[in-house]
mmCIF file of C-alpha atoms in Angstrom:
data_model
loop_
_atom_site.group_PDB
_atom_site.id
_atom_site.type_symbol
_atom_site.label_atom_id
_atom_site.label_comp_id
_atom_site.label_asym_id
_atom_site.label_seq_id
_atom_site.Cartn_x
_atom_site.Cartn_y
_atom_site.Cartn_z
ATOM 1 C CA MET O 1 1.687 -38.183 -0.807
ATOM 2 C CA THR O 2 -1.252 -39.209 -2.980
ATOM 3 C CA ARG O 3 -4.617 -37.498 -2.940
ATOM 4 C CA GLU O 4 -7.228 -35.981 -5.197
ATOM 5 C CA LEU O 5 -5.747 -33.326 -7.466
ATOM 6 C CA GLU O 6 -7.941 -30.492 -6.194
ATOM 7 C CA LEU O 7 -7.313 -31.016 -2.467
ATOM 8 C CA ALA O 8 -4.666 -29.508 -0.214
ATOM 9 C CA PRO O 9 -3.267 -31.234 2.915
ATOM 10 C CA HIS O 10 -4.620 -29.887 6.174
ATOM 11 C CA ALA O 11 -4.667 -32.088 9.316
ATOM 12 C CA THR O 12 -3.523 -35.636 9.972
ATOM 13 C CA ARG O 13 -5.890 -38.530 10.550
ATOM 14 C CA ASP O 14 -4.089 -41.680 11.693
ATOM 15 C CA GLY O 15 -0.858 -40.240 10.371
ATOM 16 C CA GLU O 16 -2.162 -39.262 6.933
ATOM 17 C CA TYR O 17 -3.061 -35.748 5.894
ATOM 18 C CA ASP O 18 -6.684 -35.148 5.008
ATOM 19 C CA GLY O 19 -7.522 -32.790 2.169
ATOM 20 C CA LEU O 20 -9.442 -29.528 1.870
ATOM 21 C CA THR O 21 -10.447 -27.865 -1.378
ATOM 22 C CA LEU O 22 -8.069 -25.313 -2.836
ATOM 23 C CA ASP O 23 -10.266 -22.366 -1.878
ATOM 24 C CA ASN O 24 -9.456 -23.032 1.779
ATOM 25 C CA TRP O 25 -7.067 -20.695 3.600
ATOM 26 C CA ILE O 26 -4.537 -23.488 4.157
ATOM 27 C CA SER O 27 -4.056 -24.306 0.466
ATOM 28 C CA GLY O 28 -0.825 -22.324 0.030
ATOM 29 C CA PHE O 29 1.225 -23.941 2.765
ATOM 30 C CA TRP O 30 2.167 -27.247 1.130
ATOM 31 C CA PRO O 31 3.279 -25.643 -2.145
ATOM 32 C CA GLY O 32 4.977 -22.948 -0.067
ATOM 33 C CA MET O 33 7.065 -25.652 1.579
ATOM 34 C CA LEU O 34 7.914 -27.056 -1.850
ATOM 35 C CA TRP O 35 9.078 -23.642 -3.083
ATOM 36 C CA ILE O 36 11.274 -23.235 -0.003
ATOM 37 C CA TYR O 37 12.779 -26.689 -0.615
ATOM 38 C CA TYR O 38 13.431 -25.715 -4.222
ATOM 39 C CA ASP O 39 15.021 -22.405 -3.261
ATOM 40 C CA MET O 40 17.231 -24.054 -0.650
ATOM 41 C CA THR O 41 18.302 -27.083 -2.704
ATOM 42 C CA GLY O 42 17.881 -26.196 -6.381
ATOM 43 C CA ASP O 43 16.258 -29.610 -6.885
ATOM 44 C CA ILE O 44 13.888 -29.342 -9.862
ATOM 45 C CA LYS O 45 11.506 -31.952 -8.447
ATOM 46 C CA TYR O 46 10.294 -29.431 -5.868
ATOM 47 C CA HIS O 47 9.893 -26.757 -8.554
ATOM 48 C CA ASP O 48 7.814 -29.095 -10.703
ATOM 49 C CA ALA O 49 5.671 -30.292 -7.791
ATOM 50 C CA ALA O 50 4.879 -26.724 -6.732
ATOM 51 C CA TRP O 51 4.329 -25.167 -10.151
ATOM 52 C CA ASP O 52 0.632 -25.859 -10.821
ATOM 53 C CA TRP O 53 -0.816 -25.134 -7.398
ATOM 54 C CA ASP O 54 -1.626 -21.471 -7.899
ATOM 55 C CA ILE O 55 -3.022 -22.210 -11.363
ATOM 56 C CA ARG O 56 -5.512 -24.663 -9.869
ATOM 57 C CA MET O 57 -6.254 -22.370 -6.934
ATOM 58 C CA GLU O 58 -7.096 -19.492 -9.270
ATOM 59 C CA ARG O 59 -9.326 -21.688 -11.431
ATOM 60 C CA LEU O 60 -11.406 -22.724 -8.417
ATOM 61 C CA MET O 61 -11.582 -19.181 -7.105
ATOM 62 C CA LEU O 62 -12.722 -17.738 -10.432
ATOM 63 C CA GLU O 63 -15.188 -20.481 -11.262
ATOM 64 C CA GLU O 64 -16.862 -20.535 -7.858
ATOM 65 C CA SER O 65 -16.045 -17.049 -6.475
ATOM 66 C CA ARG O 66 -14.556 -18.478 -3.304
ATOM 67 C CA PHE O 67 -12.259 -15.602 -2.452
ATOM 68 C CA HIS O 68 -11.973 -14.564 1.215
ATOM 69 C CA HIS O 69 -9.747 -12.535 3.529
ATOM 70 C CA ASP O 70 -6.954 -15.139 3.649
ATOM 71 C CA VAL O 71 -5.805 -14.752 0.053
ATOM 72 C CA GLY O 72 -2.495 -13.575 1.512
ATOM 73 C CA PHE O 73 -1.919 -16.943 3.154
ATOM 74 C CA GLN O 74 -2.796 -18.567 -0.158
ATOM 75 C CA TYR O 75 -0.989 -16.492 -2.777
ATOM 76 C CA LEU O 76 2.125 -15.249 -0.960
ATOM 77 C CA PRO O 77 3.594 -18.788 -0.653
ATOM 78 C CA THR O 78 2.514 -19.743 -4.191
ATOM 79 C CA SER O 79 2.077 -17.168 -6.964
ATOM 80 C CA ILE O 80 4.240 -14.454 -5.456
ATOM 81 C CA LEU O 81 7.098 -16.686 -4.328
ATOM 82 C CA LYS O 82 6.956 -18.395 -7.729
ATOM 83 C CA TYR O 83 7.260 -14.973 -9.355
ATOM 84 C CA LYS O 84 10.184 -14.027 -7.123
ATOM 85 C CA LEU O 85 12.042 -17.269 -7.810
ATOM 86 C CA THR O 86 11.258 -17.810 -11.495
ATOM 87 C CA GLY O 87 10.003 -14.502 -12.903
ATOM 88 C CA ASP O 88 6.674 -16.114 -13.839
ATOM 89 C CA ALA O 89 4.455 -13.288 -15.120
ATOM 90 C CA ASP O 90 1.246 -15.167 -14.314
ATOM 91 C CA GLY O 91 2.414 -15.523 -10.733
ATOM 92 C CA LYS O 92 2.726 -11.739 -10.517
ATOM 93 C CA ARG O 93 -0.691 -11.318 -12.132
ATOM 94 C CA ARG O 94 -2.360 -13.728 -9.716
ATOM 95 C CA GLY O 95 -0.696 -12.044 -6.751
ATOM 96 C CA LEU O 96 -1.913 -8.600 -7.821
ATOM 97 C CA ALA O 97 -5.421 -9.956 -8.464
ATOM 98 C CA ALA O 98 -5.483 -11.425 -4.949
ATOM 99 C CA ALA O 99 -4.302 -8.100 -3.499
ATOM 100 C CA ASN O 100 -7.045 -6.255 -5.389
ATOM 101 C CA PHE O 101 -9.614 -8.606 -3.939
ATOM 102 C CA LEU O 102 -8.269 -8.239 -0.405
ATOM 103 C CA ALA O 103 -8.259 -4.448 -0.713
ATOM 104 C CA GLY O 104 -11.914 -4.641 -1.716
ATOM 105 C CA ARG O 105 -12.759 -6.119 1.694
ATOM 106 C CA PHE O 106 -11.679 -2.951 3.504
ATOM 107 C CA ASN O 107 -14.364 -1.305 5.641
ATOM 108 C CA LEU O 108 -13.728 2.433 5.611
ATOM 109 C CA ALA O 109 -15.886 3.242 8.630
ATOM 110 C CA GLY O 110 -14.193 0.747 10.931
ATOM 111 C CA GLN O 111 -10.764 0.765 9.213
ATOM 112 C CA TYR O 112 -10.593 -3.045 9.072
ATOM 113 C CA LEU O 113 -10.406 -5.849 6.551
ATOM 114 C CA ARG O 114 -13.552 -7.923 6.834
ATOM 115 C CA ALA O 115 -13.032 -11.548 7.912
ATOM 116 C CA TRP O 116 -14.796 -14.551 6.389
ATOM 117 C CA ASN O 117 -17.728 -14.668 3.989
ATOM 118 C CA ARG O 118 -20.530 -15.520 6.353
ATOM 119 C CA ASP O 119 -23.145 -12.992 7.414
ATOM 120 C CA LEU O 120 -20.533 -11.281 9.579
ATOM 121 C CA PRO O 121 -19.613 -8.028 7.817
ATOM 122 C CA GLY O 122 -18.396 -6.433 11.042
ATOM 123 C CA TRP O 123 -15.886 -9.085 12.105
ATOM 124 C CA ALA O 124 -12.118 -8.545 12.091
ATOM 125 C CA ILE O 125 -9.615 -11.165 13.273
ATOM 126 C CA ILE O 126 -6.033 -11.075 14.519
ATOM 127 C CA ASP O 127 -4.897 -13.625 11.909
ATOM 128 C CA CYS O 128 -5.373 -11.067 9.139
ATOM 129 C CA LEU O 129 -2.256 -9.164 10.215
ATOM 130 C CA MET O 130 -0.332 -11.800 8.258
ATOM 131 C CA ASN O 131 -2.293 -11.033 5.091
ATOM 132 C CA LEU O 132 -1.125 -7.418 5.135
ATOM 133 C CA SER O 133 2.153 -8.493 3.516
ATOM 134 C CA LEU O 134 0.186 -9.197 0.332
ATOM 135 C CA LEU O 135 -0.982 -5.587 0.216
ATOM 136 C CA TYR O 136 2.458 -4.162 0.978
ATOM 137 C CA TRP O 137 3.994 -6.331 -1.745
ATOM 138 C CA ALA O 138 1.328 -5.176 -4.214
ATOM 139 C CA ALA O 139 2.016 -1.530 -3.341
ATOM 140 C CA GLU O 140 5.706 -2.002 -4.090
ATOM 141 C CA GLU O 141 5.127 -4.073 -7.224
ATOM 142 C CA SER O 142 2.436 -1.838 -8.745
ATOM 143 C CA LYS O 143 3.790 1.482 -7.424
ATOM 144 C CA ASP O 144 0.248 2.115 -6.151
ATOM 145 C CA PRO O 145 0.264 3.275 -2.502
ATOM 146 C CA ARG O 146 -3.441 2.591 -2.006
ATOM 147 C CA PHE O 147 -2.593 -1.012 -1.102
ATOM 148 C CA SER O 148 -0.227 0.086 1.655
ATOM 149 C CA HIS O 149 -2.723 2.698 2.874
ATOM 150 C CA ILE O 150 -5.266 -0.065 3.484
ATOM 151 C CA ALA O 151 -2.739 -2.402 5.090
ATOM 152 C CA THR O 152 -1.525 0.302 7.450
ATOM 153 C CA ALA O 153 -5.065 1.328 8.371
ATOM 154 C CA HIS O 154 -5.880 -2.267 9.356
ATOM 155 C CA ALA O 155 -2.643 -2.514 11.346
ATOM 156 C CA ASP O 156 -3.575 0.690 13.199
ATOM 157 C CA MET O 157 -7.009 -0.726 13.966
ATOM 158 C CA ALA O 158 -5.371 -3.830 15.449
ATOM 159 C CA LEU O 159 -3.027 -1.677 17.510
ATOM 160 C CA GLN O 160 -5.971 0.217 18.940
ATOM 161 C CA HIS O 161 -8.461 -2.576 19.462
ATOM 162 C CA MET O 162 -6.850 -6.033 19.341
ATOM 163 C CA ILE O 163 -3.399 -5.825 20.951
ATOM 164 C CA ARG O 164 -3.572 -5.133 24.677
ATOM 165 C CA THR O 165 -1.070 -3.086 26.663
ATOM 166 C CA ASP O 166 0.464 -6.239 28.183
ATOM 167 C CA GLY O 167 1.077 -7.776 24.737
ATOM 168 C CA SER O 168 -1.799 -10.240 24.905
ATOM 169 C CA THR O 169 -4.271 -10.304 22.023
ATOM 170 C CA CYS O 170 -7.910 -11.010 21.283
ATOM 171 C CA HIS O 171 -9.012 -13.144 18.357
ATOM 172 C CA VAL O 172 -12.179 -11.408 17.095
ATOM 173 C CA ALA O 173 -13.266 -7.769 17.238
ATOM 174 C CA VAL O 174 -16.826 -7.008 16.109
ATOM 175 C CA PHE O 175 -17.703 -3.627 14.625
ATOM 176 C CA ASP O 176 -20.887 -2.027 13.403
ATOM 177 C CA PRO O 177 -20.126 -2.211 9.675
ATOM 178 C CA ALA O 178 -22.112 0.950 8.933
ATOM 179 C CA SER O 179 -20.794 3.257 11.645
ATOM 180 C CA GLY O 180 -17.464 1.575 12.404
ATOM 181 C CA GLU O 181 -18.232 1.524 16.147
ATOM 182 C CA LEU O 182 -16.540 -1.265 18.102
ATOM 183 C CA LEU O 183 -19.340 -3.408 19.528
ATOM 184 C CA GLU O 184 -17.742 -6.361 21.300
ATOM 185 C CA TYR O 185 -15.020 -8.983 21.376
ATOM 186 C CA LYS O 186 -15.498 -12.700 20.796
ATOM 187 C CA GLY O 187 -13.345 -15.594 21.903
ATOM 188 C CA GLY O 188 -13.219 -17.212 18.481
ATOM 189 C CA GLN O 189 -10.651 -19.997 18.674
ATOM 190 C CA GLY O 190 -9.535 -18.774 22.081
ATOM 191 C CA TYR O 191 -10.883 -19.650 25.509
ATOM 192 C CA SER O 192 -12.872 -16.437 25.966
ATOM 193 C CA PRO O 193 -13.136 -12.855 24.654
ATOM 194 C CA GLU O 194 -10.726 -11.750 27.410
ATOM 195 C CA SER O 195 -8.206 -14.575 27.006
ATOM 196 C CA CYS O 196 -5.203 -14.898 24.719
ATOM 197 C CA TRP O 197 -5.307 -17.590 22.032
ATOM 198 C CA SER O 198 -1.652 -18.501 21.619
ATOM 199 C CA ARG O 199 -1.697 -18.898 17.837
ATOM 200 C CA GLY O 200 -3.353 -15.499 17.536
ATOM 201 C CA ASN O 201 -0.598 -14.055 19.721
ATOM 202 C CA ALA O 202 1.944 -15.557 17.315
ATOM 203 C CA TRP O 203 0.114 -14.105 14.294
ATOM 204 C CA ALA O 204 0.272 -10.658 15.887
ATOM 205 C CA LEU O 205 3.966 -10.987 16.766
ATOM 206 C CA TYR O 206 4.886 -11.944 13.208
ATOM 207 C CA GLY O 207 2.388 -9.660 11.464
ATOM 208 C CA MET O 208 3.484 -6.529 13.311
ATOM 209 C CA ALA O 209 7.145 -7.310 12.642
ATOM 210 C CA ASN O 210 6.319 -7.539 8.935
ATOM 211 C CA THR O 211 4.379 -4.266 9.079
ATOM 212 C CA TYR O 212 7.400 -2.520 10.585
ATOM 213 C CA ARG O 213 9.683 -3.989 7.917
ATOM 214 C CA TYR O 214 7.456 -2.579 5.181
ATOM 215 C CA THR O 215 6.682 0.803 6.766
ATOM 216 C CA GLY O 216 9.637 1.660 8.983
ATOM 217 C CA ASP O 217 7.238 3.048 11.596
ATOM 218 C CA THR O 218 8.590 2.168 15.045
ATOM 219 C CA LYS O 219 5.134 1.853 16.624
ATOM 220 C CA TYR O 220 4.743 -1.464 14.797
ATOM 221 C CA LEU O 221 8.180 -2.640 15.925
ATOM 222 C CA GLN O 222 7.262 -1.772 19.500
ATOM 223 C CA ALA O 223 3.952 -3.603 19.132
ATOM 224 C CA SER O 224 5.667 -6.718 17.820
ATOM 225 C CA GLN O 225 8.170 -6.577 20.681
ATOM 226 C CA ARG O 226 5.382 -6.151 23.228
ATOM 227 C CA VAL O 227 3.561 -9.187 21.877
ATOM 228 C CA ALA O 228 6.812 -11.169 21.640
ATOM 229 C CA ASN O 229 7.654 -10.390 25.249
ATOM 230 C CA HIS O 230 4.199 -11.566 26.318
ATOM 231 C CA PHE O 231 4.502 -14.749 24.253
ATOM 232 C CA ILE O 232 7.955 -15.584 25.612
ATOM 233 C CA ALA O 233 7.053 -14.812 29.231
ATOM 234 C CA SER O 234 3.979 -17.047 28.971
ATOM 235 C CA LEU O 235 5.781 -20.118 27.617
ATOM 236 C CA PRO O 236 6.108 -23.275 29.716
ATOM 237 C CA ASP O 237 9.490 -24.889 30.270
ATOM 238 C CA ASP O 238 9.494 -26.803 26.986
ATOM 239 C CA MET O 239 8.779 -23.619 24.971
ATOM 240 C CA VAL O 240 5.544 -24.933 23.413
ATOM 241 C CA PRO O 241 2.470 -22.958 24.483
ATOM 242 C CA PRO O 242 -0.937 -24.229 25.544
ATOM 243 C CA TRP O 243 -3.629 -23.510 22.973
ATOM 244 C CA ASP O 244 -4.652 -20.451 25.025
ATOM 245 C CA PHE O 245 -2.355 -18.678 27.467
ATOM 246 C CA HIS O 246 -5.200 -17.750 29.829
ATOM 247 C CA VAL O 247 -7.128 -21.014 29.903
ATOM 248 C CA PRO O 248 -7.541 -22.369 33.480
ATOM 249 C CA ASN O 249 -5.152 -25.178 34.410
ATOM 250 C CA SER O 250 -3.104 -24.539 31.276
ATOM 251 C CA ASP O 251 -0.517 -27.145 32.301
ATOM 252 C CA THR O 252 -3.058 -29.890 31.604
ATOM 253 C CA GLU O 253 -4.498 -28.366 28.435
ATOM 254 C CA PRO O 254 -3.462 -29.339 24.887
ATOM 255 C CA ARG O 255 -0.394 -27.600 23.521
ATOM 256 C CA ASP O 256 -0.200 -25.973 20.104
ATOM 257 C CA THR O 257 2.997 -26.659 18.211
ATOM 258 C CA SER O 258 1.697 -24.585 15.286
ATOM 259 C CA ALA O 259 1.671 -21.499 17.541
ATOM 260 C CA ALA O 260 5.239 -22.287 18.592
ATOM 261 C CA ALA O 261 6.440 -22.662 14.990
ATOM 262 C CA ILE O 262 4.743 -19.435 13.848
ATOM 263 C CA ALA O 263 6.223 -17.533 16.784
ATOM 264 C CA ALA O 264 9.700 -18.947 16.116
ATOM 265 C CA SER O 265 9.658 -17.746 12.523
ATOM 266 C CA GLY O 266 8.267 -14.374 13.605
ATOM 267 C CA LEU O 267 10.919 -14.027 16.301
ATOM 268 C CA LEU O 268 13.640 -14.581 13.713
ATOM 269 C CA GLU O 269 12.214 -11.668 11.716
ATOM 270 C CA LEU O 270 11.898 -9.519 14.821
ATOM 271 C CA ALA O 271 15.472 -10.328 15.854
ATOM 272 C CA LYS O 272 16.818 -8.771 12.658
ATOM 273 C CA LEU O 273 14.694 -5.639 13.108
ATOM 274 C CA SER O 274 15.477 -5.028 16.793
ATOM 275 C CA SER O 275 18.552 -3.684 18.537
ATOM 276 C CA PRO O 276 21.480 -6.132 18.765
ATOM 277 C CA GLU O 277 20.770 -6.791 22.440
ATOM 278 C CA MET O 278 17.054 -7.456 22.043
ATOM 279 C CA GLY O 279 17.606 -9.216 18.740
ATOM 280 C CA ALA O 280 19.952 -11.705 20.356
ATOM 281 C CA VAL O 281 17.267 -12.623 22.898
ATOM 282 C CA TYR O 282 14.618 -13.108 20.220
ATOM 283 C CA HIS O 283 16.946 -15.138 17.999
ATOM 284 C CA LYS O 284 18.047 -17.388 20.854
ATOM 285 C CA THR O 285 14.428 -17.927 21.927
ATOM 286 C CA ALA O 286 13.495 -18.941 18.383
ATOM 287 C CA GLU O 287 16.377 -21.412 18.374
ATOM 288 C CA HIS O 288 15.182 -22.869 21.683
ATOM 289 C CA ILE O 289 11.618 -23.232 20.383
ATOM 290 C CA ILE O 290 12.760 -24.989 17.208
ATOM 291 C CA ALA O 291 15.076 -27.269 19.206
ATOM 292 C CA SER O 292 12.228 -28.219 21.535
ATOM 293 C CA LEU O 293 9.878 -28.916 18.625
ATOM 294 C CA SER O 294 12.534 -31.030 16.932
ATOM 295 C CA LYS O 295 13.332 -33.037 20.054
ATOM 296 C CA GLY O 296 9.947 -33.459 21.673
ATOM 297 C CA TYR O 297 7.259 -33.088 19.015
ATOM 298 C CA SER O 298 8.634 -34.136 15.642
ATOM 299 C CA ALA O 299 7.585 -37.184 13.644
ATOM 300 C CA PHE O 300 11.051 -37.657 12.139
ATOM 301 C CA SER O 301 11.296 -41.222 13.456
ATOM 302 C CA GLU O 302 7.878 -42.156 12.017
ATOM 303 C CA PRO O 303 8.298 -42.593 8.251
ATOM 304 C CA GLU O 304 4.614 -43.464 7.782
ATOM 305 C CA HIS O 305 3.426 -40.248 9.422
ATOM 306 C CA GLU O 306 2.897 -37.543 6.784
ATOM 307 C CA GLY O 307 3.108 -34.585 9.150
ATOM 308 C CA ILE O 308 6.256 -33.090 10.602
ATOM 309 C CA LEU O 309 5.083 -31.882 14.031
ATOM 310 C CA HIS O 310 2.778 -33.630 16.460
ATOM 311 C CA GLY O 311 0.852 -31.720 19.087
ATOM 312 C CA ALA O 312 -0.885 -28.991 17.095
ATOM 313 C CA THR O 313 -4.333 -27.705 18.078
ATOM 314 C CA GLY O 314 -6.676 -26.381 15.419
ATOM 315 C CA HIS O 315 -9.882 -25.270 17.173
ATOM 316 C CA LYS O 316 -10.113 -26.352 20.800
ATOM 317 C CA PRO O 317 -13.482 -24.710 21.614
ATOM 318 C CA GLU O 318 -15.024 -26.856 18.881
ATOM 319 C CA ASN O 319 -12.757 -29.786 19.838
ATOM 320 C CA THR O 320 -11.584 -30.216 16.258
ATOM 321 C CA ASN O 321 -8.061 -31.109 15.156
ATOM 322 C CA VAL O 322 -6.603 -31.444 18.644
ATOM 323 C CA ASP O 323 -3.172 -33.093 19.005
ATOM 324 C CA VAL O 324 -2.608 -33.577 15.296
ATOM 325 C CA SER O 325 -0.176 -32.376 12.657
ATOM 326 C CA LEU O 326 -1.392 -29.224 10.909
ATOM 327 C CA ILE O 327 0.015 -28.124 7.567
ATOM 328 C CA TYR O 328 0.523 -24.531 8.699
ATOM 329 C CA GLY O 329 2.451 -25.686 11.761
ATOM 330 C CA ASP O 330 4.650 -27.784 9.503
ATOM 331 C CA TYR O 331 5.065 -24.908 7.048
ATOM 332 C CA PHE O 332 6.221 -22.368 9.640
ATOM 333 C CA TYR O 333 8.550 -24.947 11.199
ATOM 334 C CA VAL O 334 10.155 -25.457 7.783
ATOM 335 C CA GLU O 335 10.232 -21.687 7.196
ATOM 336 C CA ALA O 336 11.984 -21.083 10.528
ATOM 337 C CA LEU O 337 14.516 -23.840 9.861
ATOM 338 C CA ALA O 338 15.230 -22.368 6.436
ATOM 339 C CA LYS O 339 15.842 -18.953 8.005
ATOM 340 C CA LEU O 340 18.216 -20.495 10.530
ATOM 341 C CA ARG O 341 20.086 -22.044 7.599
ATOM 342 C CA GLY O 342 20.491 -18.758 5.773
ATOM 343 C CA TRP O 343 17.425 -18.592 3.531
ATOM 344 C CA LYS O 344 17.277 -15.102 2.057
ATOM 345 C CA HIS O 345 13.845 -14.883 0.431
ATOM 346 C CA ARG O 346 10.798 -13.900 2.435
ATOM 347 C CA ILE O 347 7.183 -14.918 1.862
ATOM 348 C CA PHE O 348 5.498 -12.749 4.482
#
């Protein structure tokens, strides 16, 4: 894979990954895959290829102040995994700096972590449940519980406002940033404010499982199970969801293999946290999802195609990156496969 040094792979165009600058939320997934390969194989080439990514990411962030709410997605698979695998002190430092920045986005009135950097100070999104692992890690590493206080407050907000009783989820909740009052919901990357964007449902499944693992509070386990049950019950026969579970005529709508891969990895976490009976169901479902992705959606027989999974959908309402390979879909597919093969480390 050849590209400009300061770009990270994102979505395929004619079989080749395009590149986004290293301040983008997706920049940690390719090096995260490399670190998993290194951990699973011990092959130094993966170590060497992954080593500089967080250094270059930090340089861009500091020079241009391009931090945002997704620093968890960026620094958990890079700096923090590097630190866990190699003891690199700068990796620890970068991870704690990212956690400090994320904590600074917390809105006390609304009890949420602010999304994005546009003129949207009242927006919170379901994706951010995955970033909470950065704060929980920082709390453990620094022995400072303030990080976990913020993470848990955001998780509680999502439980109250973003995860419905049937296990479906919204993408965007909008608050008055001064009073904290919930104002409205927006469809975001989903079909409508009342629908259920399938990748967001997968983020919630995985994020709440992680929150339970860090806190031990069963309300988060129950939330993850509720979302998982909704996700599983909504799947078509081939186990790969449409881009939104509630979109009309979903059988003819684009699928999202990235949502399937994220959910599979999350289900493997949830399986270990649940009772043996429920855990067996979640583990078997994850195996079925991965088998379906491998059989029906992989690019394994296409050596010129840089992506791993076909059939991912980035942003259907804007009609961008539909039926492509997406680096985060590929990452979570690799992560799930590694878990199925006994990988012991955890990124999220």
